[in-house]
Amino acid sequence: MYKKREDALVRDFWYNFRRIVFWEFCGRLYLAHSQGENMSENRPQVGIGVMILKDGKVLLGKRKSSHGAGEFAWPGGHMEYMESFEQCTKREVYEETGMEIQNIRFLRLLNLKEYAPKHYIDVGLIADWKSGEPQIMEPEKIEGWNWYDMDNLPTPLFATLPTYIEAYKTGRNFWDA
Ligand code: IPR
Ligand code: MG
């Protein structure tokens, strides 16, 4: 009879031991994973934008989704791993408008926190139109593209844009935040 009770105690002990070790292990794994994810989410991302010039006008589209919905912006987006600024700019313009551009050059750098919790290092570029008519390639993101006089832009403007205009007109090229 004592033997049976001892066996049961030993069995319970090992059962509980395995249970605790298992959950401790899983819990720590989960914690490490979720902390890792949060850390990468909390780092700034690199964005590019490009003011495209054609016959003295610039190309703008009304944003539909994500940050800045309802605001007018030029083409641009997230830089991909191992891209050059030029590759990224040409890709974004082609993906969003179907157009080709040339003479891509640096305009200004902006530390963008207006759409917090999103945080971007925004590289502002300027380029000349090369070929193609602007098309709505991503209808879920942009309502439509149009060419505008730089002194008569539609409103509201995407938060990155005023610094492009100032940079273009004054030569200032650096905005921290
Ligand atoms: P995608 O990549 O969706 O075109 O991004 P975006 O147009 O929202 O631009 C992100 C970078 C900006 C905010 C500097
Ligand atoms: Mg975009």
JSON list of C-alpha atoms and ligand atoms in Angstrom, two decimals:
[
{"chain": "A", "resi": 1, "resn": "MET", "atom": "CA", "xyz": [0.00, 0.00, 0.00]},
{"chain": "A", "resi": 2, "resn": "TYR", "atom": "CA", "xyz": [2.83, 2.43, 0.93]},
{"chain": "A", "resi": 3, "resn": "LYS", "atom": "CA", "xyz": [4.59, 1.49, -2.30]},
{"chain": "A", "resi": 4, "resn": "LYS", "atom": "CA", "xyz": [1.55, 2.48, -4.34]},
{"chain": "A", "resi": 5, "resn": "ARG", "atom": "CA", "xyz": [1.33, 5.89, -2.65]},
{"chain": "A", "resi": 6, "resn": "GLU", "atom": "CA", "xyz": [5.06, 6.48, -3.20]},
{"chain": "A", "resi": 7, "resn": "ASP", "atom": "CA", "xyz": [4.70, 5.60, -6.88]},
{"chain": "A", "resi": 8, "resn": "ALA", "atom": "CA", "xyz": [1.81, 8.05, -7.24]},
{"chain": "A", "resi": 9, "resn": "LEU", "atom": "CA", "xyz": [3.83, 10.82, -5.59]},
{"chain": "A", "resi": 10, "resn": "VAL", "atom": "CA", "xyz": [6.82, 10.21, -7.86]},
{"chain": "A", "resi": 11, "resn": "ARG", "atom": "CA", "xyz": [4.54, 10.10, -10.88]},
{"chain": "A", "resi": 12, "resn": "ASP", "atom": "CA", "xyz": [2.90, 13.41, -9.86]},
{"chain": "A", "resi": 13, "resn": "PHE", "atom": "CA", "xyz": [6.26, 14.99, -9.23]},
{"chain": "A", "resi": 14, "resn": "TRP", "atom": "CA", "xyz": [7.56, 14.17, -12.70]},
{"chain": "A", "resi": 15, "resn": "TYR", "atom": "CA", "xyz": [4.27, 15.17, -14.31]},
{"chain": "A", "resi": 16, "resn": "ASN", "atom": "CA", "xyz": [4.39, 18.61, -12.67]},
{"chain": "A", "resi": 17, "resn": "PHE", "atom": "CA", "xyz": [8.09, 18.98, -13.32]},
{"chain": "A", "resi": 18, "resn": "ARG", "atom": "CA", "xyz": [7.65, 18.35, -17.07]},
{"chain": "A", "resi": 19, "resn": "ARG", "atom": "CA", "xyz": [4.66, 20.70, -17.17]},
{"chain": "A", "resi": 20, "resn": "ILE", "atom": "CA", "xyz": [6.55, 23.57, -15.53]},
{"chain": "A", "resi": 21, "resn": "VAL", "atom": "CA", "xyz": [9.68, 23.09, -17.62]},
{"chain": "A", "resi": 22, "resn": "PHE", "atom": "CA", "xyz": [7.60, 22.94, -20.83]},
{"chain": "A", "resi": 23, "resn": "TRP", "atom": "CA", "xyz": [5.63, 26.13, -20.13]},
{"chain": "A", "resi": 24, "resn": "GLU", "atom": "CA", "xyz": [8.69, 27.97, -18.86]},
{"chain": "A", "resi": 25, "resn": "PHE", "atom": "CA", "xyz": [10.46, 27.11, -22.11]},
{"chain": "A", "resi": 26, "resn": "CYS", "atom": "CA", "xyz": [7.52, 28.10, -24.33]},
{"chain": "A", "resi": 27, "resn": "GLY", "atom": "CA", "xyz": [6.92, 31.31, -22.38]},
{"chain": "A", "resi": 28, "resn": "ARG", "atom": "CA", "xyz": [10.51, 32.43, -22.73]},
{"chain": "A", "resi": 29, "resn": "LEU", "atom": "CA", "xyz": [10.55, 31.58, -26.43]},
{"chain": "A", "resi": 30, "resn": "TYR", "atom": "CA", "xyz": [7.35, 33.60, -26.98]},
{"chain": "A", "resi": 31, "resn": "LEU", "atom": "CA", "xyz": [8.70, 36.55, -25.00]},
{"chain": "A", "resi": 32, "resn": "ALA", "atom": "CA", "xyz": [11.98, 36.60, -26.91]},
{"chain": "A", "resi": 33, "resn": "HIS", "atom": "CA", "xyz": [10.10, 36.41, -30.20]},
{"chain": "A", "resi": 34, "resn": "SER", "atom": "CA", "xyz": [7.60, 39.17, -29.41]},
{"chain": "A", "resi": 35, "resn": "GLN", "atom": "CA", "xyz": [10.27, 41.46, -27.97]},
{"chain": "A", "resi": 36, "resn": "GLY", "atom": "CA", "xyz": [12.34, 40.94, -31.11]},
{"chain": "A", "resi": 37, "resn": "GLU", "atom": "CA", "xyz": [9.37, 41.86, -33.27]},
{"chain": "A", "resi": 38, "resn": "ASN", "atom": "CA", "xyz": [8.58, 44.96, -31.27]},
{"chain": "A", "resi": 39, "resn": "MET", "atom": "CA", "xyz": [12.15, 46.14, -31.41]},
{"chain": "A", "resi": 40, "resn": "SER", "atom": "CA", "xyz": [12.27, 45.93, -35.17]},
{"chain": "A", "resi": 41, "resn": "GLU", "atom": "CA", "xyz": [8.88, 47.65, -35.45]},
{"chain": "A", "resi": 42, "resn": "ASN", "atom": "CA", "xyz": [10.21, 50.48, -33.34]},
{"chain": "A", "resi": 43, "resn": "ARG", "atom": "CA", "xyz": [13.15, 51.24, -35.59]},
{"chain": "A", "resi": 44, "resn": "PRO", "atom": "CA", "xyz": [12.81, 53.93, -38.28]},
{"chain": "A", "resi": 45, "resn": "GLN", "atom": "CA", "xyz": [12.35, 52.77, -41.84]},
{"chain": "A", "resi": 46, "resn": "VAL", "atom": "CA", "xyz": [13.83, 54.33, -44.97]},
{"chain": "A", "resi": 47, "resn": "GLY", "atom": "CA", "xyz": [11.40, 56.00, -47.33]},
{"chain": "A", "resi": 48, "resn": "ILE", "atom": "CA", "xyz": [12.04, 57.80, -50.60]},
{"chain": "A", "resi": 49, "resn": "GLY", "atom": "CA", "xyz": [9.92, 60.28, -52.49]},
{"chain": "A", "resi": 50, "resn": "VAL", "atom": "CA", "xyz": [10.46, 61.94, -55.85]},
{"chain": "A", "resi": 51, "resn": "MET", "atom": "CA", "xyz": [9.30, 65.25, -57.22]},
{"chain": "A", "resi": 52, "resn": "ILE", "atom": "CA", "xyz": [9.02, 64.59, -60.96]},
{"chain": "A", "resi": 53, "resn": "LEU", "atom": "CA", "xyz": [9.27, 67.60, -63.27]},
{"chain": "A", "resi": 54, "resn": "LYS", "atom": "CA", "xyz": [7.62, 67.78, -66.69]},
{"chain": "A", "resi": 55, "resn": "ASP", "atom": "CA", "xyz": [7.14, 71.05, -68.60]},
{"chain": "A", "resi": 56, "resn": "GLY", "atom": "CA", "xyz": [7.49, 72.98, -65.33]},
{"chain": "A", "resi": 57, "resn": "LYS", "atom": "CA", "xyz": [4.84, 70.88, -63.57]},
{"chain": "A", "resi": 58, "resn": "VAL", "atom": "CA", "xyz": [4.99, 68.23, -60.85]},
{"chain": "A", "resi": 59, "resn": "LEU", "atom": "CA", "xyz": [3.08, 64.97, -60.50]},
{"chain": "A", "resi": 60, "resn": "LEU", "atom": "CA", "xyz": [0.77, 64.40, -57.51]},
{"chain": "A", "resi": 61, "resn": "GLY", "atom": "CA", "xyz": [-1.76, 61.75, -56.54]},
{"chain": "A", "resi": 62, "resn": "LYS", "atom": "CA", "xyz": [-4.33, 61.63, -53.73]},
{"chain": "A", "resi": 63, "resn": "ARG", "atom": "CA", "xyz": [-3.43, 58.89, -51.23]},
{"chain": "A", "resi": 64, "resn": "LYS", "atom": "CA", "xyz": [-6.10, 56.41, -50.23]},
{"chain": "A", "resi": 65, "resn": "SER", "atom": "CA", "xyz": [-4.62, 54.11, -47.68]},
{"chain": "A", "resi": 66, "resn": "SER", "atom": "CA", "xyz": [-2.10, 53.95, -44.89]},
{"chain": "A", "resi": 67, "resn": "HIS", "atom": "CA", "xyz": [-0.74, 57.17, -43.36]},
{"chain": "A", "resi": 68, "resn": "GLY", "atom": "CA", "xyz": [-1.72, 60.36, -45.16]},
{"chain": "A", "resi": 69, "resn": "ALA", "atom": "CA", "xyz": [-5.02, 59.10, -46.62]},
{"chain": "A", "resi": 70, "resn": "GLY", "atom": "CA", "xyz": [-6.75, 61.98, -48.43]},
{"chain": "A", "resi": 71, "resn": "GLU", "atom": "CA", "xyz": [-3.46, 63.89, -48.82]},
{"chain": "A", "resi": 72, "resn": "PHE", "atom": "CA", "xyz": [-1.67, 64.70, -52.08]},
{"chain": "A", "resi": 73, "resn": "ALA", "atom": "CA", "xyz": [1.80, 63.20, -52.54]},
{"chain": "A", "resi": 74, "resn": "TRP", "atom": "CA", "xyz": [4.32, 62.43, -55.25]},
{"chain": "A", "resi": 75, "resn": "PRO", "atom": "CA", "xyz": [5.36, 58.87, -55.96]},
{"chain": "A", "resi": 76, "resn": "GLY", "atom": "CA", "xyz": [7.55, 57.15, -53.40]},
{"chain": "A", "resi": 77, "resn": "GLY", "atom": "CA", "xyz": [7.71, 54.36, -50.89]},
{"chain": "A", "resi": 78, "resn": "HIS", "atom": "CA", "xyz": [9.79, 51.99, -48.84]},
{"chain": "A", "resi": 79, "resn": "MET", "atom": "CA", "xyz": [13.36, 51.21, -49.73]},
{"chain": "A", "resi": 80, "resn": "GLU", "atom": "CA", "xyz": [14.03, 47.49, -50.25]},
{"chain": "A", "resi": 81, "resn": "TYR", "atom": "CA", "xyz": [16.99, 45.56, -48.90]},
{"chain": "A", "resi": 82, "resn": "MET", "atom": "CA", "xyz": [20.18, 46.21, -50.93]},
{"chain": "A", "resi": 83, "resn": "GLU", "atom": "CA", "xyz": [18.63, 48.73, -53.32]},
{"chain": "A", "resi": 84, "resn": "SER", "atom": "CA", "xyz": [20.39, 51.90, -54.44]},
{"chain": "A", "resi": 85, "resn": "PHE", "atom": "CA", "xyz": [18.47, 55.18, -54.10]},
{"chain": "A", "resi": 86, "resn": "GLU", "atom": "CA", "xyz": [18.21, 55.31, -57.87]},
{"chain": "A", "resi": 87, "resn": "GLN", "atom": "CA", "xyz": [16.90, 51.75, -58.20]},
{"chain": "A", "resi": 88, "resn": "CYS", "atom": "CA", "xyz": [14.39, 52.35, -55.43]},
{"chain": "A", "resi": 89, "resn": "THR", "atom": "CA", "xyz": [13.17, 55.59, -57.01]},
{"chain": "A", "resi": 90, "resn": "LYS", "atom": "CA", "xyz": [12.78, 54.13, -60.49]},
{"chain": "A", "resi": 91, "resn": "ARG", "atom": "CA", "xyz": [11.00, 51.05, -59.10]},
{"chain": "A", "resi": 92, "resn": "GLU", "atom": "CA", "xyz": [8.55, 53.04, -56.98]},
{"chain": "A", "resi": 93, "resn": "VAL", "atom": "CA", "xyz": [7.73, 55.40, -59.85]},
{"chain": "A", "resi": 94, "resn": "TYR", "atom": "CA", "xyz": [7.20, 52.51, -62.24]},
{"chain": "A", "resi": 95, "resn": "GLU", "atom": "CA", "xyz": [5.13, 50.47, -59.74]},
{"chain": "A", "resi": 96, "resn": "GLU", "atom": "CA", "xyz": [2.90, 53.42, -58.86]},
{"chain": "A", "resi": 97, "resn": "THR", "atom": "CA", "xyz": [2.57, 55.26, -62.20]},
{"chain": "A", "resi": 98, "resn": "GLY", "atom": "CA", "xyz": [3.97, 53.05, -65.00]},
{"chain": "A", "resi": 99, "resn": "MET", "atom": "CA", "xyz": [6.25, 55.97, -66.03]},
{"chain": "A", "resi": 100, "resn": "GLU", "atom": "CA", "xyz": [9.99, 56.19, -66.49]},
{"chain": "A", "resi": 101, "resn": "ILE", "atom": "CA", "xyz": [12.14, 58.98, -65.07]},
{"chain": "A", "resi": 102, "resn": "GLN", "atom": "CA", "xyz": [15.70, 60.23, -65.56]},
{"chain": "A", "resi": 103, "resn": "ASN", "atom": "CA", "xyz": [18.31, 62.58, -64.01]},
{"chain": "A", "resi": 104, "resn": "ILE", "atom": "CA", "xyz": [17.52, 61.51, -60.46]},
{"chain": "A", "resi": 105, "resn": "ARG", "atom": "CA", "xyz": [19.28, 63.77, -57.94]},
{"chain": "A", "resi": 106, "resn": "PHE", "atom": "CA", "xyz": [19.23, 64.46, -54.22]},
{"chain": "A", "resi": 107, "resn": "LEU", "atom": "CA", "xyz": [17.00, 67.26, -52.91]},
{"chain": "A", "resi": 108, "resn": "ARG", "atom": "CA", "xyz": [16.65, 66.99, -49.14]},
{"chain": "A", "resi": 109, "resn": "LEU", "atom": "CA", "xyz": [16.75, 64.70, -46.07]},
{"chain": "A", "resi": 110, "resn": "LEU", "atom": "CA", "xyz": [13.93, 64.66, -43.51]},
{"chain": "A", "resi": 111, "resn": "ASN", "atom": "CA", "xyz": [13.46, 62.98, -40.14]},
{"chain": "A", "resi": 112, "resn": "LEU", "atom": "CA", "xyz": [9.72, 62.25, -40.43]},
{"chain": "A", "resi": 113, "resn": "LYS", "atom": "CA", "xyz": [7.69, 61.69, -37.25]},
{"chain": "A", "resi": 114, "resn": "GLU", "atom": "CA", "xyz": [4.39, 63.31, -38.33]},
{"chain": "A", "resi": 115, "resn": "TYR", "atom": "CA", "xyz": [2.76, 59.90, -38.81]},
{"chain": "A", "resi": 116, "resn": "ALA", "atom": "CA", "xyz": [3.89, 58.45, -35.45]},
{"chain": "A", "resi": 117, "resn": "PRO", "atom": "CA", "xyz": [4.13, 55.71, -34.32]},
{"chain": "A", "resi": 118, "resn": "LYS", "atom": "CA", "xyz": [5.56, 55.35, -37.84]},
{"chain": "A", "resi": 119, "resn": "HIS", "atom": "CA", "xyz": [9.02, 56.89, -38.09]},
{"chain": "A", "resi": 120, "resn": "TYR", "atom": "CA", "xyz": [10.89, 57.38, -41.37]},
{"chain": "A", "resi": 121, "resn": "ILE", "atom": "CA", "xyz": [14.20, 58.64, -42.62]},
{"chain": "A", "resi": 122, "resn": "ASP", "atom": "CA", "xyz": [12.80, 60.21, -45.76]},
{"chain": "A", "resi": 123, "resn": "VAL", "atom": "CA", "xyz": [15.16, 60.74, -48.68]},
{"chain": "A", "resi": 124, "resn": "GLY", "atom": "CA", "xyz": [13.71, 63.41, -50.96]},
{"chain": "A", "resi": 125, "resn": "LEU", "atom": "CA", "xyz": [14.76, 63.30, -54.60]},
{"chain": "A", "resi": 126, "resn": "ILE", "atom": "CA", "xyz": [14.00, 65.21, -57.75]},
{"chain": "A", "resi": 127, "resn": "ALA", "atom": "CA", "xyz": [13.92, 63.81, -61.29]},
{"chain": "A", "resi": 128, "resn": "ASP", "atom": "CA", "xyz": [12.84, 64.59, -64.84]},
{"chain": "A", "resi": 129, "resn": "TRP", "atom": "CA", "xyz": [10.05, 62.78, -66.62]},
{"chain": "A", "resi": 130, "resn": "LYS", "atom": "CA", "xyz": [11.33, 60.42, -69.31]},
{"chain": "A", "resi": 131, "resn": "SER", "atom": "CA", "xyz": [8.42, 58.50, -70.83]},
{"chain": "A", "resi": 132, "resn": "GLY", "atom": "CA", "xyz": [4.88, 57.22, -70.33]},
{"chain": "A", "resi": 133, "resn": "GLU", "atom": "CA", "xyz": [1.62, 58.72, -69.17]},
{"chain": "A", "resi": 134, "resn": "PRO", "atom": "CA", "xyz": [0.86, 58.44, -65.43]},
{"chain": "A", "resi": 135, "resn": "GLN", "atom": "CA", "xyz": [-1.48, 55.51, -64.78]},
{"chain": "A", "resi": 136, "resn": "ILE", "atom": "CA", "xyz": [-3.25, 54.32, -61.66]},
{"chain": "A", "resi": 137, "resn": "MET", "atom": "CA", "xyz": [-1.18, 51.17, -61.16]},
{"chain": "A", "resi": 138, "resn": "GLU", "atom": "CA", "xyz": [-2.15, 50.65, -57.49]},
{"chain": "A", "resi": 139, "resn": "PRO", "atom": "CA", "xyz": [-5.83, 51.66, -57.25]},
{"chain": "A", "resi": 140, "resn": "GLU", "atom": "CA", "xyz": [-5.98, 50.65, -53.60]},
{"chain": "A", "resi": 141, "resn": "LYS", "atom": "CA", "xyz": [-3.31, 53.27, -52.78]},
{"chain": "A", "resi": 142, "resn": "ILE", "atom": "CA", "xyz": [-3.86, 56.28, -55.10]},
{"chain": "A", "resi": 143, "resn": "GLU", "atom": "CA", "xyz": [-7.04, 57.85, -56.50]},
{"chain": "A", "resi": 144, "resn": "GLY", "atom": "CA", "xyz": [-5.43, 59.36, -59.60]},
{"chain": "A", "resi": 145, "resn": "TRP", "atom": "CA", "xyz": [-2.37, 61.24, -60.89]},
{"chain": "A", "resi": 146, "resn": "ASN", "atom": "CA", "xyz": [-2.28, 64.80, -62.22]},
{"chain": "A", "resi": 147, "resn": "TRP", "atom": "CA", "xyz": [0.35, 67.40, -63.16]},
{"chain": "A", "resi": 148, "resn": "TYR", "atom": "CA", "xyz": [0.26, 70.62, -61.11]},
{"chain": "A", "resi": 149, "resn": "ASP", "atom": "CA", "xyz": [2.03, 74.00, -61.15]},
{"chain": "A", "resi": 150, "resn": "MET", "atom": "CA", "xyz": [4.46, 74.09, -58.26]},
{"chain": "A", "resi": 151, "resn": "ASP", "atom": "CA", "xyz": [2.96, 77.38, -57.08]},
{"chain": "A", "resi": 152, "resn": "ASN", "atom": "CA", "xyz": [-0.58, 76.06, -57.19]},
{"chain": "A", "resi": 153, "resn": "LEU", "atom": "CA", "xyz": [-0.54, 72.69, -55.43]},
{"chain": "A", "resi": 154, "resn": "PRO", "atom": "CA", "xyz": [-3.74, 70.99, -54.20]},
{"chain": "A", "resi": 155, "resn": "THR", "atom": "CA", "xyz": [-4.39, 70.57, -50.48]},
{"chain": "A", "resi": 156, "resn": "PRO", "atom": "CA", "xyz": [-4.03, 68.93, -48.06]},
{"chain": "A", "resi": 157, "resn": "LEU", "atom": "CA", "xyz": [-0.43, 68.03, -48.83]},
{"chain": "A", "resi": 158, "resn": "PHE", "atom": "CA", "xyz": [1.33, 64.90, -47.56]},
{"chain": "A", "resi": 159, "resn": "ALA", "atom": "CA", "xyz": [3.56, 65.87, -44.61]},
{"chain": "A", "resi": 160, "resn": "THR", "atom": "CA", "xyz": [6.82, 65.32, -46.49]},
{"chain": "A", "resi": 161, "resn": "LEU", "atom": "CA", "xyz": [6.04, 67.75, -49.31]},
{"chain": "A", "resi": 162, "resn": "PRO", "atom": "CA", "xyz": [6.48, 71.29, -47.91]},
{"chain": "A", "resi": 163, "resn": "THR", "atom": "CA", "xyz": [10.16, 70.63, -47.24]},
{"chain": "A", "resi": 164, "resn": "TYR", "atom": "CA", "xyz": [10.68, 69.52, -50.86]},
{"chain": "A", "resi": 165, "resn": "ILE", "atom": "CA", "xyz": [9.26, 72.82, -52.08]},
{"chain": "A", "resi": 166, "resn": "GLU", "atom": "CA", "xyz": [11.36, 74.82, -49.64]},
{"chain": "A", "resi": 167, "resn": "ALA", "atom": "CA", "xyz": [14.46, 72.82, -50.57]},
{"chain": "A", "resi": 168, "resn": "TYR", "atom": "CA", "xyz": [13.81, 73.39, -54.27]},
{"chain": "A", "resi": 169, "resn": "LYS", "atom": "CA", "xyz": [13.36, 77.12, -53.79]},
{"chain": "A", "resi": 170, "resn": "THR", "atom": "CA", "xyz": [16.04, 77.88, -51.18]},
{"chain": "A", "resi": 171, "resn": "GLY", "atom": "CA", "xyz": [18.66, 75.13, -51.35]},
{"chain": "A", "resi": 172, "resn": "ARG", "atom": "CA", "xyz": [18.12, 74.09, -47.72]},
{"chain": "A", "resi": 173, "resn": "ASN", "atom": "CA", "xyz": [18.45, 70.31, -47.63]},
{"chain": "A", "resi": 174, "resn": "PHE", "atom": "CA", "xyz": [18.31, 69.02, -44.05]},
{"chain": "A", "resi": 175, "resn": "TRP", "atom": "CA", "xyz": [15.38, 68.77, -41.62]},
{"chain": "A", "resi": 176, "resn": "ASP", "atom": "CA", "xyz": [15.77, 66.98, -38.31]},
{"chain": "A", "resi": 177, "resn": "ALA", "atom": "CA", "xyz": [12.97, 66.44, -35.77]},
{"chain": "B", "resi": 1, "resn": "IPR", "atom": "P1", "xyz": [4.65, 52.40, -50.25]},
{"chain": "B", "resi": 1, "resn": "IPR", "atom": "O1", "xyz": [5.89, 51.50, -50.20]},
{"chain": "B", "resi": 1, "resn": "IPR", "atom": "O2", "xyz": [3.40, 51.69, -49.90]},
{"chain": "B", "resi": 1, "resn": "IPR", "atom": "O3", "xyz": [4.54, 53.11, -51.57]},
{"chain": "B", "resi": 1, "resn": "IPR", "atom": "O4", "xyz": [4.89, 53.47, -49.08]},
{"chain": "B", "resi": 1, "resn": "IPR", "atom": "P2", "xyz": [4.41, 54.95, -48.86]},
{"chain": "B", "resi": 1, "resn": "IPR", "atom": "O5", "xyz": [3.94, 55.58, -50.14]},
{"chain": "B", "resi": 1, "resn": "IPR", "atom": "O6", "xyz": [3.47, 54.98, -47.74]},
{"chain": "B", "resi": 1, "resn": "IPR", "atom": "O7", "xyz": [5.75, 55.70, -48.44]},
{"chain": "B", "resi": 1, "resn": "IPR", "atom": "C1", "xyz": [6.43, 55.38, -47.28]},
{"chain": "B", "resi": 1, "resn": "IPR", "atom": "C2", "xyz": [7.60, 56.31, -47.05]},
{"chain": "B", "resi": 1, "resn": "IPR", "atom": "C3", "xyz": [7.24, 57.74, -46.82]},
{"chain": "B", "resi": 1, "resn": "IPR", "atom": "C4", "xyz": [6.25, 57.96, -45.71]},
{"chain": "B", "resi": 1, "resn": "IPR", "atom": "C5", "xyz": [8.46, 58.55, -46.57]},
{"chain": "B", "resi": 2, "resn": "MG", "atom": "MG", "xyz": [3.89, 55.03, -52.16]}
]
